[in-house]
Coordinates of N, CA, C and O in Angstrom, one line a residue:
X1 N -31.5 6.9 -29.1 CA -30.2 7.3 -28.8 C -30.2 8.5 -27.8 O -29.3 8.6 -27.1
X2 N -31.5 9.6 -27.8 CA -31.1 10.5 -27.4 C -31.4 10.3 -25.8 O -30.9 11.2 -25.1
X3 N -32.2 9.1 -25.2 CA -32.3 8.4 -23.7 C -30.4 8.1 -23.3 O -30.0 8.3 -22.1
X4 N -29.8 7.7 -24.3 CA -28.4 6.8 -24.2 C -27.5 8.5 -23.6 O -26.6 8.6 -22.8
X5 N -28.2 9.6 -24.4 CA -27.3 10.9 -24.4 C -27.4 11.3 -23.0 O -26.4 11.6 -22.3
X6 N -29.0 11.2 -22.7 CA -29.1 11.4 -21.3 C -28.8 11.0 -19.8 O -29.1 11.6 -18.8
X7 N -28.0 9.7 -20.1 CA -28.0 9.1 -19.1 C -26.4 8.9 -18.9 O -25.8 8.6 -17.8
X8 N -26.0 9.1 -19.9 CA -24.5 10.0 -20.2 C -24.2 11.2 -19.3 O -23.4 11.2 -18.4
X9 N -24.9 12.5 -19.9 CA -25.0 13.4 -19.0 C -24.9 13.4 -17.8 O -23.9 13.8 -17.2
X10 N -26.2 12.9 -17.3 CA -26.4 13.2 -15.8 C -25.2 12.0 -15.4 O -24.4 12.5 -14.6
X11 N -24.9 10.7 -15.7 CA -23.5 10.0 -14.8 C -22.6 10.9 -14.9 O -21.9 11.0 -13.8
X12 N -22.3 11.7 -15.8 CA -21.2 12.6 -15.2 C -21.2 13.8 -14.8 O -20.1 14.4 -14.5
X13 N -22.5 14.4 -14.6 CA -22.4 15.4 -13.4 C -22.9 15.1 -12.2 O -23.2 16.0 -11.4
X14 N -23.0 13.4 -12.1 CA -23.8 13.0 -11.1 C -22.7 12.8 -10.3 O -21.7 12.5 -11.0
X15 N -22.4 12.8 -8.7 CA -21.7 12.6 -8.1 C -22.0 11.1 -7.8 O -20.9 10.7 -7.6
X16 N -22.6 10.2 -7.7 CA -22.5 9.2 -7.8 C -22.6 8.2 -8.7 O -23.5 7.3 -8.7
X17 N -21.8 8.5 -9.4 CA -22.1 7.4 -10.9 C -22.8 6.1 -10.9 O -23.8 5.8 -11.4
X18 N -21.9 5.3 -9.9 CA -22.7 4.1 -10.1 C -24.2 3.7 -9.7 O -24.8 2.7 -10.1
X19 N -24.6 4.7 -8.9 CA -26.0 4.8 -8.4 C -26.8 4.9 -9.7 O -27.7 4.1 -9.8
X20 N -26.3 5.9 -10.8 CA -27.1 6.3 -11.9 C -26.8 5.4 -13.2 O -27.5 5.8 -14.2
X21 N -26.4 4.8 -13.4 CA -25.7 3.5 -14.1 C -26.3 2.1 -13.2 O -26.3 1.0 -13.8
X22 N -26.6 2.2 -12.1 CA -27.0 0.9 -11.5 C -28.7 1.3 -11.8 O -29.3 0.3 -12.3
X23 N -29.5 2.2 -11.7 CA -30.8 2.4 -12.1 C -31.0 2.6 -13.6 O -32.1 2.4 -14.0
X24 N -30.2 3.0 -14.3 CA -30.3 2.8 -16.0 C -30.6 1.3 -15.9 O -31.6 0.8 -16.3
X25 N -29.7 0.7 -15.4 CA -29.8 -0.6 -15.7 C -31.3 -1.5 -14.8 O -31.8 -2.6 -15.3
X26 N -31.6 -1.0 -13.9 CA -32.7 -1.4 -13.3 C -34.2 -1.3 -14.3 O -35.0 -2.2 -14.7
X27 N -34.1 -0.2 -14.4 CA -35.3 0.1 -16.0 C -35.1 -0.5 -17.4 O -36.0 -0.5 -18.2
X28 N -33.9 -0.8 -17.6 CA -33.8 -1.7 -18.7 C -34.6 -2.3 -18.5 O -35.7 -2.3 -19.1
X29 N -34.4 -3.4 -17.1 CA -34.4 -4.3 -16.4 C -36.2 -4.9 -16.1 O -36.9 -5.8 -16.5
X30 N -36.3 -4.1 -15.5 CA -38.1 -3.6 -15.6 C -38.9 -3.5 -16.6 O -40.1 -3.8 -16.4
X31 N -38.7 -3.3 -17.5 CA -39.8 -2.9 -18.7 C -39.5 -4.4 -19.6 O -40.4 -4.7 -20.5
X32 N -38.6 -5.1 -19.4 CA -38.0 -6.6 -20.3 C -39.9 -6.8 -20.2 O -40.6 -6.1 -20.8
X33 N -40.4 -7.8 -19.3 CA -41.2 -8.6 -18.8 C -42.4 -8.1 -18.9 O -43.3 -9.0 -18.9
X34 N -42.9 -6.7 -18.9 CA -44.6 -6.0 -19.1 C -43.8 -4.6 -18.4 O -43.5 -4.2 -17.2
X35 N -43.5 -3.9 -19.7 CA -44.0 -2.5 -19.5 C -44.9 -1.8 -19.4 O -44.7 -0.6 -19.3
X36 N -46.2 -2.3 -19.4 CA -47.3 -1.6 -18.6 C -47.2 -1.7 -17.4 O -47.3 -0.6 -16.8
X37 N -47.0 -2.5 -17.0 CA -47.0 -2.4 -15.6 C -46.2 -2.1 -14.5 O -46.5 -1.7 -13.4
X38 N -44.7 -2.4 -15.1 CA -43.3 -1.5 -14.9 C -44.0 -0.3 -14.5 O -44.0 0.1 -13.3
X39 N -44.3 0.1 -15.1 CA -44.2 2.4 -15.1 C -45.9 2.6 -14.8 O -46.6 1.7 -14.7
X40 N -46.1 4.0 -14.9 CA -47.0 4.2 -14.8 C -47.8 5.5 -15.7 O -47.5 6.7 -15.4
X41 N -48.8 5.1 -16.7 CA -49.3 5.7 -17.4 C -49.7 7.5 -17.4 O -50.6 8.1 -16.8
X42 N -48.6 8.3 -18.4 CA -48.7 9.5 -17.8 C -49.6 10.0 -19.4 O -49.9 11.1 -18.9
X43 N -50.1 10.1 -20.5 CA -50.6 10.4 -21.2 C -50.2 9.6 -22.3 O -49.2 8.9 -22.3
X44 N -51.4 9.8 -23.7 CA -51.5 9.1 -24.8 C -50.0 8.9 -25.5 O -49.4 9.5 -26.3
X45 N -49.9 7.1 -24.5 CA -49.4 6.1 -24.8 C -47.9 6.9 -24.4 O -47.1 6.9 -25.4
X46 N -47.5 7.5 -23.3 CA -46.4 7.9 -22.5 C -46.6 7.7 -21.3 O -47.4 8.4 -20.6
X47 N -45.8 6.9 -20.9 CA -45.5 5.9 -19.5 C -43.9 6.9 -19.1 O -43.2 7.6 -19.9
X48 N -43.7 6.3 -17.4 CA -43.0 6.8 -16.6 C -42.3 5.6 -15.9 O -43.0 4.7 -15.6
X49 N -41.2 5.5 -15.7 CA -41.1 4.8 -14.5 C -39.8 5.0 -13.5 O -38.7 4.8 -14.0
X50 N -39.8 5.3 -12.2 CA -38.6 6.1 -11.4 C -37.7 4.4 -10.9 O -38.2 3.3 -10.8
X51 N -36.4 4.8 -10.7 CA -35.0 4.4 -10.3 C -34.6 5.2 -9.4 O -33.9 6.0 -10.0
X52 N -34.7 5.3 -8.6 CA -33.6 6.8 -7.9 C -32.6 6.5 -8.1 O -32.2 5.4 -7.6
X53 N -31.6 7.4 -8.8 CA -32.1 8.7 -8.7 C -32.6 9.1 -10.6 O -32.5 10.1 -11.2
X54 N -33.2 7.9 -11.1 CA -33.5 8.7 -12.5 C -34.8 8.4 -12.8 O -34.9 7.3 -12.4
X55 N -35.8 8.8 -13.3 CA -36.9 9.1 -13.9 C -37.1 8.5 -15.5 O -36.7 9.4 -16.3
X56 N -37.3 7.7 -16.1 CA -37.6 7.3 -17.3 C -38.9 7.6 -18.1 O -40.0 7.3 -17.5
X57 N -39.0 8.2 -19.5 CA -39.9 8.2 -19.9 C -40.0 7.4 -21.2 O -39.0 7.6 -21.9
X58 N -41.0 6.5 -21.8 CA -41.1 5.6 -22.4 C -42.5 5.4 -23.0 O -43.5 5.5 -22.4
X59 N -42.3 5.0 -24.4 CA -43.6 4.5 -25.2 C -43.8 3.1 -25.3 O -42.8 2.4 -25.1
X60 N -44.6 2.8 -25.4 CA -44.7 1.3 -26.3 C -45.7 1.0 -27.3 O -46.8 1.2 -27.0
X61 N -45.5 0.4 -28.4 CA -45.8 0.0 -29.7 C -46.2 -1.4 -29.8 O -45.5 -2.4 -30.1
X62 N -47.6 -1.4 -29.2 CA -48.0 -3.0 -29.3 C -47.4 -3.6 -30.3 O -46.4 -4.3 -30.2
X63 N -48.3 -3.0 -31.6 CA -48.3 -3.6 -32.7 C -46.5 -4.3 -33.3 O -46.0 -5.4 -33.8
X64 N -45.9 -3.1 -32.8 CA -44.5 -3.3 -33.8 C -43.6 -4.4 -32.1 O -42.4 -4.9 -32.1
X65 N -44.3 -4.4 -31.3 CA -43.7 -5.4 -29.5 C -42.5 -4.5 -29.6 O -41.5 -5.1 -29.9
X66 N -42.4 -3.1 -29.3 CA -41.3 -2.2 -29.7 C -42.0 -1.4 -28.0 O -43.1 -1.1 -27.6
X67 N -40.2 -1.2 -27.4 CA -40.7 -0.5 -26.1 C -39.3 0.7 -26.3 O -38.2 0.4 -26.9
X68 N -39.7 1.9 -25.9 CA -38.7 3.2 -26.4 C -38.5 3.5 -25.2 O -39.4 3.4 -24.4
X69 N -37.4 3.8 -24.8 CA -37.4 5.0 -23.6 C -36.6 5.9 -24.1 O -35.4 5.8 -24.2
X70 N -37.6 7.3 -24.5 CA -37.5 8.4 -24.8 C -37.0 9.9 -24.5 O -36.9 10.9 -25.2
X71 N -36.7 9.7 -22.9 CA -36.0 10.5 -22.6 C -36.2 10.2 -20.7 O -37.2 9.9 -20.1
X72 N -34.9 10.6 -20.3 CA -34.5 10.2 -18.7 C -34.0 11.6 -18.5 O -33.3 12.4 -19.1
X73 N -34.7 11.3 -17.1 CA -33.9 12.7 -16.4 C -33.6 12.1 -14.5 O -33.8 11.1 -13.7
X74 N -33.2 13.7 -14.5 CA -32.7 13.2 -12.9 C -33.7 13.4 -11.5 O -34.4 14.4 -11.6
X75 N -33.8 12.9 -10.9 CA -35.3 13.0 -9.6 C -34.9 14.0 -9.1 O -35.5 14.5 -8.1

């Protein structure tokens, strides 16, 4: 939830909303199919992966086939 808060945020002090609502949705979009390979590996078992203008940070849970994205910010 607190990814959903964030992306809340920044569309509305983002001056271009749809830009930042069209890359939320790009990173959904990306990580569906192999999020290893989507993003790229920033420390134990925290992955990254950019949209311009947003930045996603994300875990994944082989075991549980459970992918998080944990907190987004703005580039």
């Amino acid at each position: 939830m607190e990814a959903v808060e964030d992306v809340l945020r920044i569309t509305m002090a983002s001056g271009s909303k749809s830009e930042v609502v069209k890359a939320s949705t790009q990173i959904q979009g990306a990580l569906k199919p192999d999020p290893v390979a989507a993003g790229d590996h920033l420390s134990e078992g925290l992955y990254f992966i950019d949209r311009e203008p947003l930045r996603g940070f994300y875990t994944i849970d082989v075991d549980e086939m459970l992918v998080e994205i944990v907190n987004v910010k703005q580039v």
